[in-house]
Coordinates of N, CA and C in Angstrom, one line a residue:
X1 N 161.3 75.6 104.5 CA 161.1 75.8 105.9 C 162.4 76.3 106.6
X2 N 162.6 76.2 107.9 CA 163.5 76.3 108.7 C 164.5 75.9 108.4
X3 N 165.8 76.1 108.2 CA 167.2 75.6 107.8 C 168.4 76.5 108.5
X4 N 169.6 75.8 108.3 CA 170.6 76.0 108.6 C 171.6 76.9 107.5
X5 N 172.4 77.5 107.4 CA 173.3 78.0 106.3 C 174.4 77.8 106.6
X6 N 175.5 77.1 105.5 CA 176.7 76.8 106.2 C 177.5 77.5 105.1
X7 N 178.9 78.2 105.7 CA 179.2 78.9 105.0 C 180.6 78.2 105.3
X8 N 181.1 78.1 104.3 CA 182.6 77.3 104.2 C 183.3 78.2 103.1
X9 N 184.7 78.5 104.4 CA 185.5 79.4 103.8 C 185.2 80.8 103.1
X10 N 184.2 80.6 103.0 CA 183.4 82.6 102.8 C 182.9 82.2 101.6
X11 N 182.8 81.4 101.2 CA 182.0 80.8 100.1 C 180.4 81.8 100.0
X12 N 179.3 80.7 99.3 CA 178.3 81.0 99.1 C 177.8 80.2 100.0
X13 N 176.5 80.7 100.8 CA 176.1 79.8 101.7 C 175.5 78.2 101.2
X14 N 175.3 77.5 101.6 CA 175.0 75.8 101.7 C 173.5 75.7 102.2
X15 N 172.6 75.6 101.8 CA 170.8 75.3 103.0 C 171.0 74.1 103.3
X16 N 170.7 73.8 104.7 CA 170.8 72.1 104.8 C 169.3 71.9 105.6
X17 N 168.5 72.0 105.2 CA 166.8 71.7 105.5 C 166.9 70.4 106.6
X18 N 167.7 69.4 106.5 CA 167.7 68.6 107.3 C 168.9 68.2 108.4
X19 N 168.1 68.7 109.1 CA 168.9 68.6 110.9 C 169.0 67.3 111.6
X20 N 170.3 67.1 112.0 CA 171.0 65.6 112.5 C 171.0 64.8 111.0
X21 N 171.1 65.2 110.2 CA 171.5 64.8 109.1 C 172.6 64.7 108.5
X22 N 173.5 63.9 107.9 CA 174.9 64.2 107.6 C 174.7 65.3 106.2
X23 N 175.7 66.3 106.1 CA 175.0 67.3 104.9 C 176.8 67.1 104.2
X24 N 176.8 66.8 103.2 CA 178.0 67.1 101.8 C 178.7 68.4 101.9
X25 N 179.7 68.3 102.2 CA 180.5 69.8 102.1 C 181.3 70.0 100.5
X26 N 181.3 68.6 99.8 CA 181.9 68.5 99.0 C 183.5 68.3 98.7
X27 N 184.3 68.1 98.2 CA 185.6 68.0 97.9 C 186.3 69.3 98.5
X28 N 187.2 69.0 99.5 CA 188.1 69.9 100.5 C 189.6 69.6 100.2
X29 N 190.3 70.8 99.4 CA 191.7 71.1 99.5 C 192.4 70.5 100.5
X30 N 193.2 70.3 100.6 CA 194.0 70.1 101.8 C 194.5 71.5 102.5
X31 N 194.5 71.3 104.0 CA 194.7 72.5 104.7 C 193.9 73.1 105.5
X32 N 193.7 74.3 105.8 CA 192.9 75.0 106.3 C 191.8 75.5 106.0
X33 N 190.7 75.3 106.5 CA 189.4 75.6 106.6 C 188.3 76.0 107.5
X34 N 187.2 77.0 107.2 CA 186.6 77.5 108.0 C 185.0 77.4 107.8
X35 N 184.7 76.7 108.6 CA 183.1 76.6 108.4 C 182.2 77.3 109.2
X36 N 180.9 78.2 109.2 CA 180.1 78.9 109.9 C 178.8 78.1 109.7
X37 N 178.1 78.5 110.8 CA 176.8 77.4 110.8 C 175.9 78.3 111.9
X38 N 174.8 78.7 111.2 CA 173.7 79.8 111.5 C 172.2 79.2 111.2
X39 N 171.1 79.6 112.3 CA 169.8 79.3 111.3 C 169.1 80.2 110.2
X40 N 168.5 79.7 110.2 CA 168.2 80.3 108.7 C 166.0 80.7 109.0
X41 N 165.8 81.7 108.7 CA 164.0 81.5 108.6 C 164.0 80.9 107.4
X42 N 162.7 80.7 106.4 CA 162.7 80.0 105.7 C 162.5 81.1 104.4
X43 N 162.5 82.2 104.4 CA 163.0 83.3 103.4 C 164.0 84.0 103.3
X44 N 165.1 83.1 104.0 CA 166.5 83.1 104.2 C 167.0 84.4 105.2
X45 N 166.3 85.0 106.2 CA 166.7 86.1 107.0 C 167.7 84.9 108.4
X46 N 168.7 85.4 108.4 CA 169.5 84.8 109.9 C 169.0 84.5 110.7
X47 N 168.6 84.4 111.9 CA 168.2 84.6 113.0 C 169.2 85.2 113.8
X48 N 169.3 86.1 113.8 CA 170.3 87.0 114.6 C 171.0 86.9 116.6
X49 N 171.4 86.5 116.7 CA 172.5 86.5 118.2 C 173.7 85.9 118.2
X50 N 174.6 86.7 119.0 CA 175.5 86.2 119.0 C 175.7 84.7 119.7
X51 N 175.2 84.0 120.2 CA 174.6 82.8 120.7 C 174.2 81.6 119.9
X52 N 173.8 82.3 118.6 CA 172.8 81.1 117.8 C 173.3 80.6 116.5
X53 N 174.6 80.8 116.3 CA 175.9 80.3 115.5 C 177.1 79.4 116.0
X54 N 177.9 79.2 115.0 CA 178.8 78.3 115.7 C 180.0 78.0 114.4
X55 N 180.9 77.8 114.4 CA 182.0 78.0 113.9 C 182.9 76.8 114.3
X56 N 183.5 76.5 113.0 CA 185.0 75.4 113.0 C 185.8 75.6 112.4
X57 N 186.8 75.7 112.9 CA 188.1 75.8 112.2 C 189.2 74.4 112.3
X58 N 189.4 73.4 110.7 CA 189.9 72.4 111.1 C 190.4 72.4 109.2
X59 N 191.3 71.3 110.0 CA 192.4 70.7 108.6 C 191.9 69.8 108.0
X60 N 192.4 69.5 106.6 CA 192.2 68.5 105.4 C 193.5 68.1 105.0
X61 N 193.9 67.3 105.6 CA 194.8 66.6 105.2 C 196.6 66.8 105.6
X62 N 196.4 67.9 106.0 CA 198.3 68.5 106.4 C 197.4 70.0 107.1
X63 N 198.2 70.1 107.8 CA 198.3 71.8 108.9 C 199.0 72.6 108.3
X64 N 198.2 73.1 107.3 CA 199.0 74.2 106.8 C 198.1 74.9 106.3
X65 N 198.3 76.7 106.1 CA 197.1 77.9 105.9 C 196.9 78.8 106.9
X66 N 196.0 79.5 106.6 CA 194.9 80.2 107.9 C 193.8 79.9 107.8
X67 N 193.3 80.2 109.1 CA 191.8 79.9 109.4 C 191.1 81.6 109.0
X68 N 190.4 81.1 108.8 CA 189.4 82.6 108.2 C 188.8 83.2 109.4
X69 N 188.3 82.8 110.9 CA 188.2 83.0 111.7 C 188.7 82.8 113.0
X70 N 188.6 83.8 114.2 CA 189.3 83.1 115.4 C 188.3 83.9 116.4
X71 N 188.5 83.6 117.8 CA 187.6 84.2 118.9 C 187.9 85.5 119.3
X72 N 188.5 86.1 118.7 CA 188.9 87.6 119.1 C 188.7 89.0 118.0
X73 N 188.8 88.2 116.9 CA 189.1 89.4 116.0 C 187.5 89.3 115.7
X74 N 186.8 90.6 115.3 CA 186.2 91.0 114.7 C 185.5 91.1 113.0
X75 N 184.2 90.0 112.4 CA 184.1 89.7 111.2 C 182.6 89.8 111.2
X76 N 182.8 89.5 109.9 CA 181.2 89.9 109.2 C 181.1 88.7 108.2
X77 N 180.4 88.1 108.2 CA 180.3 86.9 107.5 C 178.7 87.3 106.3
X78 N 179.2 87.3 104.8 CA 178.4 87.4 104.0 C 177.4 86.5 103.7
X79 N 175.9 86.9 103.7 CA 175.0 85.7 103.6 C 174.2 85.8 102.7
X80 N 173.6 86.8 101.9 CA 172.5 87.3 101.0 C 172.8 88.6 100.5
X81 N 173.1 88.8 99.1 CA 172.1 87.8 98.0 C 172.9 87.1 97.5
X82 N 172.6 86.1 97.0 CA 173.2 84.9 95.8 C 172.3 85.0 95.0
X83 N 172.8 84.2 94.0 CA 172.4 83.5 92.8 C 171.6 84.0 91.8
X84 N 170.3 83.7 91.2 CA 169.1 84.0 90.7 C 168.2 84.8 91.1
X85 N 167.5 86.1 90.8 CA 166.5 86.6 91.2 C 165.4 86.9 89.8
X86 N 164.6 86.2 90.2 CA 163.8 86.2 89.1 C 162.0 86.7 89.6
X87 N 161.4 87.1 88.3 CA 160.1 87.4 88.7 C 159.5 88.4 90.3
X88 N 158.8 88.1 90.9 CA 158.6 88.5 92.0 C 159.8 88.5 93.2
X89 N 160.6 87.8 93.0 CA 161.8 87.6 93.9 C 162.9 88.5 93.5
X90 N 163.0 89.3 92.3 CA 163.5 90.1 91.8 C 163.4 91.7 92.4
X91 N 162.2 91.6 92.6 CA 161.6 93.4 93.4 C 162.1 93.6 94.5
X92 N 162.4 93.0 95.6 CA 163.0 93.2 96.5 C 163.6 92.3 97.0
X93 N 164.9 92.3 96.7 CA 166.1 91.5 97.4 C 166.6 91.7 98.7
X94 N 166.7 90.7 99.8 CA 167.1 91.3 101.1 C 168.7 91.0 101.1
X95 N 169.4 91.6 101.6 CA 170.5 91.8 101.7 C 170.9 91.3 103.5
X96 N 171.8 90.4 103.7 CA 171.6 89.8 105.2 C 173.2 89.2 105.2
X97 N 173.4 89.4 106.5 CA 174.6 89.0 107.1 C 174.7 88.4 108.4
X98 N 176.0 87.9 109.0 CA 176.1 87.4 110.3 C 177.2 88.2 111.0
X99 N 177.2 88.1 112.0 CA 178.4 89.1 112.9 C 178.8 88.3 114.2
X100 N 180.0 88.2 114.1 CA 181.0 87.8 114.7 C 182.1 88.5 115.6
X101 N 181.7 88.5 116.5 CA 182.8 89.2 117.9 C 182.8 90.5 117.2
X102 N 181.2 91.1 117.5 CA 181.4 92.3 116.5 C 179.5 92.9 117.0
X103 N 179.7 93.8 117.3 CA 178.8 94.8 117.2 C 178.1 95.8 116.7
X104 N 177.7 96.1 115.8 CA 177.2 98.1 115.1 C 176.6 99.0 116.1
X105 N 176.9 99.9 115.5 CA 176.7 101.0 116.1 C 176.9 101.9 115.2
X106 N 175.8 103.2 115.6 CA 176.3 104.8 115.3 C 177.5 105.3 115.0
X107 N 178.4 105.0 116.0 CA 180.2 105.7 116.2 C 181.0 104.5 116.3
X108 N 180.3 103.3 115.5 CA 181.2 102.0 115.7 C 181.9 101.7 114.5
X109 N 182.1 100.1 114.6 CA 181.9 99.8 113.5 C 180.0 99.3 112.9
X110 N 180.2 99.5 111.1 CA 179.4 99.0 110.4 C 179.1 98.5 109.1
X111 N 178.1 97.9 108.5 CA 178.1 96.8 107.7 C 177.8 97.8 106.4
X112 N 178.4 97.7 105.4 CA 178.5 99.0 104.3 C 177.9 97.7 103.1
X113 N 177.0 97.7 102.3 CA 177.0 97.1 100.9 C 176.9 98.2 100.1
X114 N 177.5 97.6 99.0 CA 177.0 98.3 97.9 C 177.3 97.6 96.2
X115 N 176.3 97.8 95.6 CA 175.8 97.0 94.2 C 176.3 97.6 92.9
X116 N 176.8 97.3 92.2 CA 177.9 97.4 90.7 C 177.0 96.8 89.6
X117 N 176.9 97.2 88.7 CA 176.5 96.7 87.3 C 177.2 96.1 86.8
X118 N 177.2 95.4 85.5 CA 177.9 95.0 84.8 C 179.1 95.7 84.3
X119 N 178.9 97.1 84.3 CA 179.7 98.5 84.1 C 180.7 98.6 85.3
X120 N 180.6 98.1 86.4 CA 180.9 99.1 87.8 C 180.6 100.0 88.1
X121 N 179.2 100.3 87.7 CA 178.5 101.7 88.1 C 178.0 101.2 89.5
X122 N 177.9 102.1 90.6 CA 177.2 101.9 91.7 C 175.7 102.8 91.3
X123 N 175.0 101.2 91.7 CA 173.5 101.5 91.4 C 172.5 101.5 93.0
X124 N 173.6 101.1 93.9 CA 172.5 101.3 95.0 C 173.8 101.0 96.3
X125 N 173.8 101.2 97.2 CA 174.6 101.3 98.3 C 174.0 101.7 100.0
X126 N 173.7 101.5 101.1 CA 173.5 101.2 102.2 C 174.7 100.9 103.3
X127 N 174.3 101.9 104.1 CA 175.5 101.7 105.6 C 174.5 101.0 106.7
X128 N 174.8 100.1 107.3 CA 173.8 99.3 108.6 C 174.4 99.7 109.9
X129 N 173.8 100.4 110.4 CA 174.7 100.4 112.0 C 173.8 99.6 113.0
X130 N 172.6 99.2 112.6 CA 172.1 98.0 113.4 C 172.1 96.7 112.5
X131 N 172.1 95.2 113.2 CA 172.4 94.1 113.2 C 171.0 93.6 112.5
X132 N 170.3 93.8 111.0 CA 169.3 93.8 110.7 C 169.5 93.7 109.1
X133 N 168.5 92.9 108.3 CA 168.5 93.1 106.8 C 168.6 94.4 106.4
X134 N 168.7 94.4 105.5 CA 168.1 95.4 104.1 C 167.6 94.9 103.2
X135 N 167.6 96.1 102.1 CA 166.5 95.4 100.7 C 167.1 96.5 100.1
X136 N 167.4 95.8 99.0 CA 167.3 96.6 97.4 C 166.5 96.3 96.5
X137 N 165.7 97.6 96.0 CA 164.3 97.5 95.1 C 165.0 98.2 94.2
X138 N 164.1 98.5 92.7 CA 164.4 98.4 91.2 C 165.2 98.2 90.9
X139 N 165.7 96.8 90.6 CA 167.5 96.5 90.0 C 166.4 95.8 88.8
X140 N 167.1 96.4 87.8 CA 166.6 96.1 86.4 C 167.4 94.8 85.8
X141 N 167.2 94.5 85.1 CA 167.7 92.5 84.7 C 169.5 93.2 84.4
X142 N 169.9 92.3 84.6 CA 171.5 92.0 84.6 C 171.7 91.4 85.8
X143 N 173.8 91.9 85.5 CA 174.5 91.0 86.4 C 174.8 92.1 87.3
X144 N 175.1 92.1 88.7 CA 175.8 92.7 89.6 C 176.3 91.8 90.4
X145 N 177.7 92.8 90.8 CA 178.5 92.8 92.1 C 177.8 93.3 93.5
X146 N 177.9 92.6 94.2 CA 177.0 92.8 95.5 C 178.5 92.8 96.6
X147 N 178.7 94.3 97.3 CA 179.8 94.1 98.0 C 179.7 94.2 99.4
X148 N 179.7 93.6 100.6 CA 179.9 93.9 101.8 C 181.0 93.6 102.7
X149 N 180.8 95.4 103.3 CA 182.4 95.4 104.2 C 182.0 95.6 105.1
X150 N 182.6 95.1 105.8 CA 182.9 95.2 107.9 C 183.5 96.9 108.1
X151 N 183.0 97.8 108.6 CA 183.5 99.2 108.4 C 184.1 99.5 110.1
X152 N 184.9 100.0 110.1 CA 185.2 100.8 111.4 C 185.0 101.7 111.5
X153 N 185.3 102.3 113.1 CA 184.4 103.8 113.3 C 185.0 105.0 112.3
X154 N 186.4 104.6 111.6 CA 186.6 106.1 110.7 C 186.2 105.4 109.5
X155 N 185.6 104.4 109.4 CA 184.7 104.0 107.2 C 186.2 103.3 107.2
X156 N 186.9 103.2 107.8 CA 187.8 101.8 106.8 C 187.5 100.2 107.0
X157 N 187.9 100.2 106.0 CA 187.4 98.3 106.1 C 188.5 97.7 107.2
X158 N 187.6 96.4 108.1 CA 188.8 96.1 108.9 C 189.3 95.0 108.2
X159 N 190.4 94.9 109.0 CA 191.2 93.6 108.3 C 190.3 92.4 108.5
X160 N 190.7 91.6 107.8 CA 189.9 90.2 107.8 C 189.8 89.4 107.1
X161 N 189.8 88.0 106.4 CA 189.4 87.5 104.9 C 187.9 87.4 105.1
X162 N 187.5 87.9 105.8 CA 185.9 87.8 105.8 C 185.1 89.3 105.8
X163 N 186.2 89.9 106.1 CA 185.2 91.5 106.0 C 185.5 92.4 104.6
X164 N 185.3 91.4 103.8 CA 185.2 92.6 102.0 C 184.8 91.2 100.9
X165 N 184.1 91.0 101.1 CA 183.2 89.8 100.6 C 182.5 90.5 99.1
X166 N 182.5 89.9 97.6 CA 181.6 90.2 96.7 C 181.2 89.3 96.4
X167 N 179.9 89.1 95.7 CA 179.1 87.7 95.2 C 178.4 88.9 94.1
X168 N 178.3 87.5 93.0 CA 177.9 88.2 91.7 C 176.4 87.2 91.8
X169 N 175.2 88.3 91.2 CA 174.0 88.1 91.4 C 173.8 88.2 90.0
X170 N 172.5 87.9 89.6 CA 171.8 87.7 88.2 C 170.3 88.2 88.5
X171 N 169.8 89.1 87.9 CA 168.4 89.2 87.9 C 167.5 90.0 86.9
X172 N 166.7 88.7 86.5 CA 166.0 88.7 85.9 C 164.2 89.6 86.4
X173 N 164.2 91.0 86.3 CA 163.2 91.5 86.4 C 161.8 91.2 85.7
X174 N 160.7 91.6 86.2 CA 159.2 91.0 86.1 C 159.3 92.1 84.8
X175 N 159.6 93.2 84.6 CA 158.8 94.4 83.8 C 159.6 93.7 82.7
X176 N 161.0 93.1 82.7 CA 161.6 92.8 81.1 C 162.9 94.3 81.3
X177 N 163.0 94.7 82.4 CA 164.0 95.8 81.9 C 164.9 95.2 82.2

């Protein structure tokens, strides 16, 4: 159903299905830390506004580090794909993000992915200038690199520890390729 995604430190997101519920972050370094907290539909798409998120930035134990976020600069927080894609969840993977003191546009900035093989071959790639999923269809079974960057109006990545994000996926296709 309905859930939350919490994303700590640019990690992989967290589902927390139950609300007003205390949810495990698990064992925290000391120092600085950054948590994001978004809803979730229940086929993992965001719900998109800049309104309907919420962000913390707080210490573990001693004040020392950076925070991965702040109210001014400009980020892209990575949300989809993770993990396993198997069988029918394999054929079309959606690709989804959150945006942070940050807009797309045409002549802006925008949300650039693009997917690596086991090789580093680029097998599929997408530029987003609106605030919306994507999908990638025929990824044949293996491992990929799934990359998304925060792009500015001339294609460079902006600065950020949150705007050049990779997560490695696994997928197991229905045909056996």
């Amino acid at each position: 159903g309905q859930h939350f995604h919490l994303i700590l430190d640019n990690g992989p997101y967290m589902a927390n299905y139950e609300a007003g519920e205390p949810f495990e972050l698990g064992e925290l370094e000391p120092g600085a830390h950054t948590l994001v907290a978004f809803p979730s539909r229940s086929y993992h798409e965001s719900v998109k506004s800049d309104t309907s998120y919420d962000y913390i930035n707080f210490y573990v134990g001693e004040e020392s580090g950076e925070f991965m976020l702040n109210a001014e600069d400009p980020a892209i927080v990575y949300s989809r794909p993770k993990g396993t894609y198997s069988g029918d969840g394999a054929e079309r993977i959606m690709l989804d993000f959150y945006l942070h003191n940050v807009e797309l546009s045409s002549d802006g900035y925008k949300a650039q992915y693009t997917i690596r093989d086991a090789d580093g071959n680029e097998v599929a790639s997408t530029t987003l200038t609106e605030w919306t999923p994507s999908f990638v269809t025929g990824l044949s079974s293996g491992t990929y690199q799934v990359n998304l960057q925060l792009l500015d109006g001339d294609g460079n990545v902006v600065s950020g520890p949150m705007n050049d994000t990779t997560r490695e996926i696994t997928v197991k296709a229905s045909s056996g390729a």
